[in-house]
Amino acid sequence: MRLQTLKLAVALSVFQASAGKAPAASADSNPDTRAQTGRSLYEQHCAACHGVNGDGNGPAAVWLYPKPRDFSAGSFKIKSTPSQSLPTDDDLLRSITRGLPGSSMPSFAYLSLQEREDLVQQVKALTARTNASGQRINLFEEAAANGMLAKPVEVPPETPHTVQELAAGREIYKRMACALCHGETGAGDGTQVPTLKDSAGIPIRPRDFNTGLFRGGHTGRDLYLRIHNGMAGTPMIPYGN
């Protein structure tokens, strides 16, 4: 474990040194200036894990579990939009700001709001595929042109914390067979765990609810969205209509 940690620290330090120091953010609203700032910030803070091209294969990725997000695939787990939709700018900003607890993705709340917003735009710029003709197609731009950018799911008011609601929730947990993955006590030790893999074929473990660590946030709204929308690229399917 110490050797792995040392290797990761060396990889990050070498990459960040080669990337150079990102320019300080300014109040400049020029799109080209903001885009350059976003690229520089990404190279300094993100590329070591997510890769220069956003493919999730940065020099540190080999030592990370879960693996860094491949932005080019357009598959984002933490979002307020329906299952097959791209996230909103606010979704991406939230993930950058608070990080993903239980993973290697730290919080970048120490960056200014403008810097984090510039990083959001850089992530979106890297969310692209290459078609049969070798043309690079940005997925956000394509969705916008086709009117396919989804709005956030409407989250209803949270139910009261009563014994009756708890009993109803327990019954739904049983009926939907959540325990097969998450376990009877929510410890992430269900009988299906050995068979679970993500979209890249890498073994993946369900969330252990007992720890209180939730990558997309722990509020009622956050948990509702994870259940409703599922988590793209994982065995966690959407349960929304």
PDB file of C-alpha atoms in Angstrom:
ATOM      1  CA  MET A   1       0.000   0.000   0.000  1.00  0.00           C
ATOM      2  CA  ARG A   2       2.832   2.427   0.847  1.00  0.00           C
ATOM      3  CA  LEU A   3       4.578   1.643  -2.466  1.00  0.00           C
ATOM      4  CA  GLN A   4       1.360   2.215  -4.398  1.00  0.00           C
ATOM      5  CA  THR A   5       0.797   5.535  -2.643  1.00  0.00           C
ATOM      6  CA  LEU A   6       4.391   6.583  -3.373  1.00  0.00           C
ATOM      7  CA  LYS A   7       4.057   5.674  -7.074  1.00  0.00           C
ATOM      8  CA  LEU A   8       0.840   7.674  -7.331  1.00  0.00           C
ATOM      9  CA  ALA A   9       2.380  10.692  -5.625  1.00  0.00           C
ATOM     10  CA  VAL A  10       5.407  10.580  -7.949  1.00  0.00           C
ATOM     11  CA  ALA A  11       3.199  10.270 -11.055  1.00  0.00           C
ATOM     12  CA  LEU A  12       1.084  13.226 -10.004  1.00  0.00           C
ATOM     13  CA  SER A  13       4.055  15.425  -9.126  1.00  0.00           C
ATOM     14  CA  VAL A  14       5.889  14.658 -12.372  1.00  0.00           C
ATOM     15  CA  PHE A  15       2.829  15.290 -14.492  1.00  0.00           C
ATOM     16  CA  GLN A  16       1.927  18.520 -12.740  1.00  0.00           C
ATOM     17  CA  ALA A  17       5.502  19.753 -13.030  1.00  0.00           C
ATOM     18  CA  SER A  18       5.475  19.091 -16.770  1.00  0.00           C
ATOM     19  CA  ALA A  19       2.101  20.760 -17.178  1.00  0.00           C
ATOM     20  CA  GLY A  20       3.366  23.959 -15.621  1.00  0.00           C
ATOM     21  CA  LYS A  21       1.500  26.399 -13.460  1.00  0.00           C
ATOM     22  CA  ALA A  22      -1.950  27.436 -14.631  1.00  0.00           C
ATOM     23  CA  PRO A  23      -2.484  31.173 -15.102  1.00  0.00           C
ATOM     24  CA  ALA A  24      -4.450  32.922 -12.412  1.00  0.00           C
ATOM     25  CA  ALA A  25      -8.110  33.406 -13.278  1.00  0.00           C
ATOM     26  CA  SER A  26      -9.207  36.926 -14.076  1.00  0.00           C
ATOM     27  CA  ALA A  27     -12.485  38.698 -14.628  1.00  0.00           C
ATOM     28  CA  ASP A  28     -11.865  38.503 -18.396  1.00  0.00           C
ATOM     29  CA  SER A  29     -15.098  37.316 -20.027  1.00  0.00           C
ATOM     30  CA  ASN A  30     -13.468  36.708 -23.424  1.00  0.00           C
ATOM     31  CA  PRO A  31     -14.478  33.140 -24.438  1.00  0.00           C
ATOM     32  CA  ASP A  32     -11.038  32.382 -25.885  1.00  0.00           C
ATOM     33  CA  THR A  33      -9.305  33.540 -22.708  1.00  0.00           C
ATOM     34  CA  ARG A  34     -11.686  31.519 -20.541  1.00  0.00           C
ATOM     35  CA  ALA A  35     -11.158  28.440 -22.732  1.00  0.00           C
ATOM     36  CA  GLN A  36      -7.373  28.743 -22.424  1.00  0.00           C
ATOM     37  CA  THR A  37      -7.664  29.120 -18.671  1.00  0.00           C
ATOM     38  CA  GLY A  38      -9.852  26.017 -18.536  1.00  0.00           C
ATOM     39  CA  ARG A  39      -7.324  23.998 -20.550  1.00  0.00           C
ATOM     40  CA  SER A  40      -4.441  25.127 -18.353  1.00  0.00           C
ATOM     41  CA  LEU A  41      -6.327  24.360 -15.154  1.00  0.00           C
ATOM     42  CA  TYR A  42      -7.305  20.938 -16.504  1.00  0.00           C
ATOM     43  CA  GLU A  43      -3.691  20.115 -17.392  1.00  0.00           C
ATOM     44  CA  GLN A  44      -2.554  21.136 -13.919  1.00  0.00           C
ATOM     45  CA  HIS A  45      -5.273  19.548 -11.796  1.00  0.00           C
ATOM     46  CA  CYS A  46      -7.069  16.856 -13.821  1.00  0.00           C
ATOM     47  CA  ALA A  47      -5.032  15.366 -16.675  1.00  0.00           C
ATOM     48  CA  ALA A  48      -2.825  13.205 -14.439  1.00  0.00           C
ATOM     49  CA  CYS A  49      -5.864  11.026 -13.760  1.00  0.00           C
ATOM     50  CA  HIS A  50      -8.349  11.753 -16.552  1.00  0.00           C
ATOM     51  CA  GLY A  51      -5.758  12.064 -19.322  1.00  0.00           C
ATOM     52  CA  VAL A  52      -4.875  15.019 -21.534  1.00  0.00           C
ATOM     53  CA  ASN A  53      -7.615  14.023 -23.973  1.00  0.00           C
ATOM     54  CA  GLY A  54     -10.112  13.138 -21.253  1.00  0.00           C
ATOM     55  CA  ASP A  55     -10.073   9.409 -21.994  1.00  0.00           C
ATOM     56  CA  GLY A  56      -9.547   8.401 -18.349  1.00  0.00           C
ATOM     57  CA  ASN A  57      -6.038   7.079 -19.031  1.00  0.00           C
ATOM     58  CA  GLY A  58      -3.791   9.626 -17.365  1.00  0.00           C
ATOM     59  CA  PRO A  59      -0.400   8.459 -15.993  1.00  0.00           C
ATOM     60  CA  ALA A  60      -1.870   7.988 -12.496  1.00  0.00           C
ATOM     61  CA  ALA A  61      -4.962   6.056 -13.644  1.00  0.00           C
ATOM     62  CA  VAL A  62      -3.285   2.654 -13.467  1.00  0.00           C
ATOM     63  CA  TRP A  63      -3.126   2.937  -9.651  1.00  0.00           C
ATOM     64  CA  LEU A  64      -6.638   4.275  -9.098  1.00  0.00           C
ATOM     65  CA  TYR A  65      -9.841   2.463  -8.141  1.00  0.00           C
ATOM     66  CA  PRO A  66     -12.446   3.261  -9.221  1.00  0.00           C
ATOM     67  CA  LYS A  67     -10.946   4.322 -12.544  1.00  0.00           C
ATOM     68  CA  PRO A  68     -11.128   8.002 -13.550  1.00  0.00           C
ATOM     69  CA  ARG A  69     -14.086   9.040 -15.697  1.00  0.00           C
ATOM     70  CA  ASP A  70     -13.641   8.750 -19.470  1.00  0.00           C
ATOM     71  CA  PHE A  71     -15.185  12.048 -20.562  1.00  0.00           C
ATOM     72  CA  SER A  72     -15.017  11.126 -24.246  1.00  0.00           C
ATOM     73  CA  ALA A  73     -17.643   8.408 -23.688  1.00  0.00           C
ATOM     74  CA  GLY A  74     -20.221  10.941 -22.533  1.00  0.00           C
ATOM     75  CA  SER A  75     -21.255   8.663 -19.649  1.00  0.00           C
ATOM     76  CA  PHE A  76     -21.537  10.547 -16.345  1.00  0.00           C
ATOM     77  CA  LYS A  77     -22.677   8.859 -13.134  1.00  0.00           C
ATOM     78  CA  ILE A  78     -23.463  11.883 -10.984  1.00  0.00           C
ATOM     79  CA  LYS A  79     -26.103  14.097 -12.580  1.00  0.00           C
ATOM     80  CA  SER A  80     -29.605  15.503 -12.160  1.00  0.00           C
ATOM     81  CA  THR A  81     -30.724  14.631 -15.696  1.00  0.00           C
ATOM     82  CA  PRO A  82     -32.356  11.343 -16.822  1.00  0.00           C
ATOM     83  CA  SER A  83     -30.340   8.166 -17.295  1.00  0.00           C
ATOM     84  CA  GLN A  84     -29.207   8.464 -20.916  1.00  0.00           C
ATOM     85  CA  SER A  85     -28.812  12.257 -20.895  1.00  0.00           C
ATOM     86  CA  LEU A  86     -25.748  14.447 -20.555  1.00  0.00           C
ATOM     87  CA  PRO A  87     -25.316  16.333 -17.260  1.00  0.00           C
ATOM     88  CA  THR A  88     -25.981  20.028 -16.801  1.00  0.00           C
ATOM     89  CA  ASP A  89     -23.202  22.551 -16.199  1.00  0.00           C
ATOM     90  CA  ASP A  90     -24.352  22.714 -12.583  1.00  0.00           C
ATOM     91  CA  ASP A  91     -24.006  18.930 -12.229  1.00  0.00           C
ATOM     92  CA  LEU A  92     -20.396  19.079 -13.408  1.00  0.00           C
ATOM     93  CA  LEU A  93     -19.695  22.091 -11.211  1.00  0.00           C
ATOM     94  CA  ARG A  94     -21.018  20.236  -8.160  1.00  0.00           C
ATOM     95  CA  SER A  95     -18.757  17.241  -8.811  1.00  0.00           C
ATOM     96  CA  ILE A  96     -15.703  19.464  -9.285  1.00  0.00           C
ATOM     97  CA  THR A  97     -16.536  21.492  -6.185  1.00  0.00           C
ATOM     98  CA  ARG A  98     -17.246  18.709  -3.715  1.00  0.00           C
ATOM     99  CA  GLY A  99     -15.305  15.832  -5.284  1.00  0.00           C
ATOM    100  CA  LEU A 100     -16.513  12.227  -5.104  1.00  0.00           C
ATOM    101  CA  PRO A 101     -16.123  10.819  -1.568  1.00  0.00           C
ATOM    102  CA  GLY A 102     -14.892   7.236  -1.541  1.00  0.00           C
ATOM    103  CA  SER A 103     -12.901   7.723  -4.748  1.00  0.00           C
ATOM    104  CA  SER A 104      -9.642   9.432  -5.749  1.00  0.00           C
ATOM    105  CA  MET A 105     -11.542  12.521  -6.966  1.00  0.00           C
ATOM    106  CA  PRO A 106     -10.855  15.299  -4.420  1.00  0.00           C
ATOM    107  CA  SER A 107     -12.778  18.501  -3.842  1.00  0.00           C
ATOM    108  CA  PHE A 108     -11.585  21.503  -5.848  1.00  0.00           C
ATOM    109  CA  ALA A 109     -13.501  24.001  -3.737  1.00  0.00           C
ATOM    110  CA  TYR A 110     -10.211  25.854  -3.187  1.00  0.00           C
ATOM    111  CA  LEU A 111     -10.353  27.073  -6.793  1.00  0.00           C
ATOM    112  CA  SER A 112     -12.379  30.198  -7.494  1.00  0.00           C
ATOM    113  CA  LEU A 113     -15.888  29.843  -8.874  1.00  0.00           C
ATOM    114  CA  GLN A 114     -14.733  31.169 -12.245  1.00  0.00           C
ATOM    115  CA  GLU A 115     -11.881  28.659 -12.360  1.00  0.00           C
ATOM    116  CA  ARG A 116     -14.267  25.808 -11.599  1.00  0.00           C
ATOM    117  CA  GLU A 117     -16.682  27.068 -14.251  1.00  0.00           C
ATOM    118  CA  ASP A 118     -13.816  27.174 -16.756  1.00  0.00           C
ATOM    119  CA  LEU A 119     -12.982  23.576 -15.838  1.00  0.00           C
ATOM    120  CA  VAL A 120     -16.607  22.611 -16.501  1.00  0.00           C
ATOM    121  CA  GLN A 121     -16.316  23.986 -20.027  1.00  0.00           C
ATOM    122  CA  GLN A 122     -13.061  22.105 -20.576  1.00  0.00           C
ATOM    123  CA  VAL A 123     -14.657  18.828 -19.472  1.00  0.00           C
ATOM    124  CA  LYS A 124     -17.489  19.485 -21.915  1.00  0.00           C
ATOM    125  CA  ALA A 125     -14.957  20.225 -24.672  1.00  0.00           C
ATOM    126  CA  LEU A 126     -13.375  16.803 -24.059  1.00  0.00           C
ATOM    127  CA  THR A 127     -16.721  15.012 -24.221  1.00  0.00           C
ATOM    128  CA  ALA A 128     -16.491  14.015 -27.857  1.00  0.00           C
ATOM    129  CA  ARG A 129     -16.456  11.002 -30.166  1.00  0.00           C
ATOM    130  CA  THR A 130     -14.798  10.401 -33.521  1.00  0.00           C
ATOM    131  CA  ASN A 131     -17.108   9.283 -36.321  1.00  0.00           C
ATOM    132  CA  ALA A 132     -16.342   6.891 -39.190  1.00  0.00           C
ATOM    133  CA  SER A 133     -14.903   9.759 -41.235  1.00  0.00           C
ATOM    134  CA  GLY A 134     -12.451  10.669 -38.496  1.00  0.00           C
ATOM    135  CA  GLN A 135     -14.386  13.813 -37.614  1.00  0.00           C
ATOM    136  CA  ARG A 136     -14.482  14.797 -33.959  1.00  0.00           C
ATOM    137  CA  ILE A 137     -18.052  15.326 -32.742  1.00  0.00           C
ATOM    138  CA  ASN A 138     -18.607  17.123 -29.440  1.00  0.00           C
ATOM    139  CA  LEU A 139     -21.483  15.392 -27.670  1.00  0.00           C
ATOM    140  CA  PHE A 140     -22.729  18.485 -25.857  1.00  0.00           C
ATOM    141  CA  GLU A 141     -22.767  20.548 -29.056  1.00  0.00           C
ATOM    142  CA  GLU A 142     -24.482  17.728 -30.939  1.00  0.00           C
ATOM    143  CA  ALA A 143     -27.156  17.351 -28.259  1.00  0.00           C
ATOM    144  CA  ALA A 144     -27.752  21.118 -28.171  1.00  0.00           C
ATOM    145  CA  ALA A 145     -28.109  21.288 -31.965  1.00  0.00           C
ATOM    146  CA  ASN A 146     -30.662  18.452 -31.866  1.00  0.00           C
ATOM    147  CA  GLY A 147     -32.581  19.865 -28.905  1.00  0.00           C
ATOM    148  CA  MET A 148     -31.566  16.860 -26.811  1.00  0.00           C
ATOM    149  CA  LEU A 149     -30.047  18.573 -23.775  1.00  0.00           C
ATOM    150  CA  ALA A 150     -32.249  17.352 -20.929  1.00  0.00           C
ATOM    151  CA  LYS A 151     -33.540  19.360 -18.002  1.00  0.00           C
ATOM    152  CA  PRO A 152     -32.983  18.176 -14.413  1.00  0.00           C
ATOM    153  CA  VAL A 153     -35.418  15.621 -13.036  1.00  0.00           C
ATOM    154  CA  GLU A 154     -38.041  17.200 -10.801  1.00  0.00           C
ATOM    155  CA  VAL A 155     -37.495  15.960  -7.269  1.00  0.00           C
ATOM    156  CA  PRO A 156     -40.653  15.712  -5.130  1.00  0.00           C
ATOM    157  CA  PRO A 157     -40.765  16.811  -1.487  1.00  0.00           C
ATOM    158  CA  GLU A 158     -39.109  14.340   0.843  1.00  0.00           C
ATOM    159  CA  THR A 159     -41.480  12.061   2.741  1.00  0.00           C
ATOM    160  CA  PRO A 160     -41.768  12.492   6.516  1.00  0.00           C
ATOM    161  CA  HIS A 161     -39.449  10.511   8.769  1.00  0.00           C
ATOM    162  CA  THR A 162     -41.988   8.178  10.322  1.00  0.00           C
ATOM    163  CA  VAL A 163     -42.072   4.504  11.243  1.00  0.00           C
ATOM    164  CA  GLN A 164     -44.673   3.959   8.522  1.00  0.00           C
ATOM    165  CA  GLU A 165     -42.492   5.487   5.807  1.00  0.00           C
ATOM    166  CA  LEU A 166     -39.479   3.506   7.014  1.00  0.00           C
ATOM    167  CA  ALA A 167     -41.485   0.287   6.830  1.00  0.00           C
ATOM    168  CA  ALA A 168     -42.672   1.195   3.317  1.00  0.00           C
ATOM    169  CA  GLY A 169     -39.102   1.899   2.237  1.00  0.00           C
ATOM    170  CA  ARG A 170     -37.923  -1.414   3.653  1.00  0.00           C
ATOM    171  CA  GLU A 171     -40.617  -3.214   1.685  1.00  0.00           C
ATOM    172  CA  ILE A 172     -39.620  -1.447  -1.561  1.00  0.00           C
ATOM    173  CA  TYR A 173     -35.943  -2.268  -0.907  1.00  0.00           C
ATOM    174  CA  LYS A 174     -36.973  -5.914  -0.631  1.00  0.00           C
ATOM    175  CA  ARG A 175     -39.337  -5.871  -3.612  1.00  0.00           C
ATOM    176  CA  MET A 176     -36.791  -4.235  -5.921  1.00  0.00           C
ATOM    177  CA  ALA A 177     -34.165  -6.806  -4.845  1.00  0.00           C
ATOM    178  CA  CYS A 178     -31.689  -4.090  -3.791  1.00  0.00           C
ATOM    179  CA  ALA A 179     -30.147  -6.547  -1.333  1.00  0.00           C
ATOM    180  CA  LEU A 180     -28.773  -8.688  -4.164  1.00  0.00           C
ATOM    181  CA  CYS A 181     -26.098  -6.022  -4.617  1.00  0.00           C
ATOM    182  CA  HIS A 182     -26.207  -3.794  -1.543  1.00  0.00           C
ATOM    183  CA  GLY A 183     -26.861  -6.561   0.991  1.00  0.00           C
ATOM    184  CA  GLU A 184     -29.584  -7.027   3.577  1.00  0.00           C
ATOM    185  CA  THR A 185     -28.008  -4.465   5.915  1.00  0.00           C
ATOM    186  CA  GLY A 186     -26.798  -2.133   3.136  1.00  0.00           C
ATOM    187  CA  ALA A 187     -23.152  -3.080   3.638  1.00  0.00           C
ATOM    188  CA  GLY A 188     -22.529  -3.626  -0.084  1.00  0.00           C
ATOM    189  CA  ASP A 189     -22.113  -7.366   0.418  1.00  0.00           C
ATOM    190  CA  GLY A 190     -24.986  -8.818  -1.618  1.00  0.00           C
ATOM    191  CA  THR A 191     -24.767 -12.225  -3.290  1.00  0.00           C
ATOM    192  CA  GLN A 192     -24.339 -10.673  -6.757  1.00  0.00           C
ATOM    193  CA  VAL A 193     -21.229  -8.669  -5.845  1.00  0.00           C
ATOM    194  CA  PRO A 194     -18.716 -11.140  -7.389  1.00  0.00           C
ATOM    195  CA  THR A 195     -20.442 -10.802 -10.777  1.00  0.00           C
ATOM    196  CA  LEU A 196     -20.688  -6.999 -10.921  1.00  0.00           C
ATOM    197  CA  LYS A 197     -18.621  -5.051 -13.458  1.00  0.00           C
ATOM    198  CA  ASP A 198     -18.729  -1.558 -14.912  1.00  0.00           C
ATOM    199  CA  SER A 199     -19.111  -0.725 -18.611  1.00  0.00           C
ATOM    200  CA  ALA A 200     -15.353  -1.211 -19.115  1.00  0.00           C
ATOM    201  CA  GLY A 201     -15.487  -4.728 -17.667  1.00  0.00           C
ATOM    202  CA  ILE A 202     -13.764  -3.757 -14.423  1.00  0.00           C
ATOM    203  CA  PRO A 203     -15.120  -5.354 -11.206  1.00  0.00           C
ATOM    204  CA  ILE A 204     -17.131  -2.864  -9.190  1.00  0.00           C
ATOM    205  CA  ARG A 205     -18.541  -2.904  -5.663  1.00  0.00           C
ATOM    206  CA  PRO A 206     -21.948  -1.530  -4.675  1.00  0.00           C
ATOM    207  CA  ARG A 207     -22.133   1.374  -2.243  1.00  0.00           C
ATOM    208  CA  ASP A 208     -21.839   0.423   1.425  1.00  0.00           C
ATOM    209  CA  PHE A 209     -24.578   2.585   2.916  1.00  0.00           C
ATOM    210  CA  ASN A 210     -23.247   1.985   6.440  1.00  0.00           C
ATOM    211  CA  THR A 211     -20.225   4.221   5.811  1.00  0.00           C
ATOM    212  CA  GLY A 212     -22.266   7.319   5.000  1.00  0.00           C
ATOM    213  CA  LEU A 213     -19.991   8.027   2.000  1.00  0.00           C
ATOM    214  CA  PHE A 214     -22.069   8.876  -1.069  1.00  0.00           C
ATOM    215  CA  ARG A 215     -20.230  10.092  -4.165  1.00  0.00           C
ATOM    216  CA  GLY A 216     -23.111  12.183  -5.430  1.00  0.00           C
ATOM    217  CA  GLY A 217     -24.024  13.766  -2.100  1.00  0.00           C
ATOM    218  CA  HIS A 218     -25.974  12.567   0.934  1.00  0.00           C
ATOM    219  CA  THR A 219     -29.098  14.759   0.947  1.00  0.00           C
ATOM    220  CA  GLY A 220     -32.545  13.373   0.205  1.00  0.00           C
ATOM    221  CA  ARG A 221     -32.444  15.075  -3.202  1.00  0.00           C
ATOM    222  CA  ASP A 222     -29.063  13.527  -4.020  1.00  0.00           C
ATOM    223  CA  LEU A 223     -30.159  10.016  -3.081  1.00  0.00           C
ATOM    224  CA  TYR A 224     -33.462  10.363  -4.938  1.00  0.00           C
ATOM    225  CA  LEU A 225     -31.587  11.287  -8.131  1.00  0.00           C
ATOM    226  CA  ARG A 226     -29.221   8.318  -7.818  1.00  0.00           C
ATOM    227  CA  ILE A 227     -32.181   5.954  -7.486  1.00  0.00           C
ATOM    228  CA  HIS A 228     -34.293   7.657 -10.146  1.00  0.00           C
ATOM    229  CA  ASN A 229     -31.532   8.121 -12.738  1.00  0.00           C
ATOM    230  CA  GLY A 230     -29.292   5.180 -11.912  1.00  0.00           C
ATOM    231  CA  MET A 231     -25.539   5.536 -12.346  1.00  0.00           C
ATOM    232  CA  ALA A 232     -24.449   5.366 -15.968  1.00  0.00           C
ATOM    233  CA  GLY A 233     -21.694   2.869 -16.690  1.00  0.00           C
ATOM    234  CA  THR A 234     -22.438   0.787 -13.584  1.00  0.00           C
ATOM    235  CA  PRO A 235     -24.883  -2.035 -12.742  1.00  0.00           C
ATOM    236  CA  MET A 236     -27.016   0.545 -10.855  1.00  0.00           C
ATOM    237  CA  ILE A 237     -29.995   0.845 -13.189  1.00  0.00           C
ATOM    238  CA  PRO A 238     -32.476   3.773 -13.191  1.00  0.00           C
ATOM    239  CA  TYR A 239     -35.669   3.179 -11.235  1.00  0.00           C
ATOM    240  CA  GLY A 240     -37.443   6.323 -12.428  1.00  0.00           C
ATOM    241  CA  ASN A 241     -40.331   6.333 -14.886  1.00  0.00           C
TER     242      ASN A 241
END
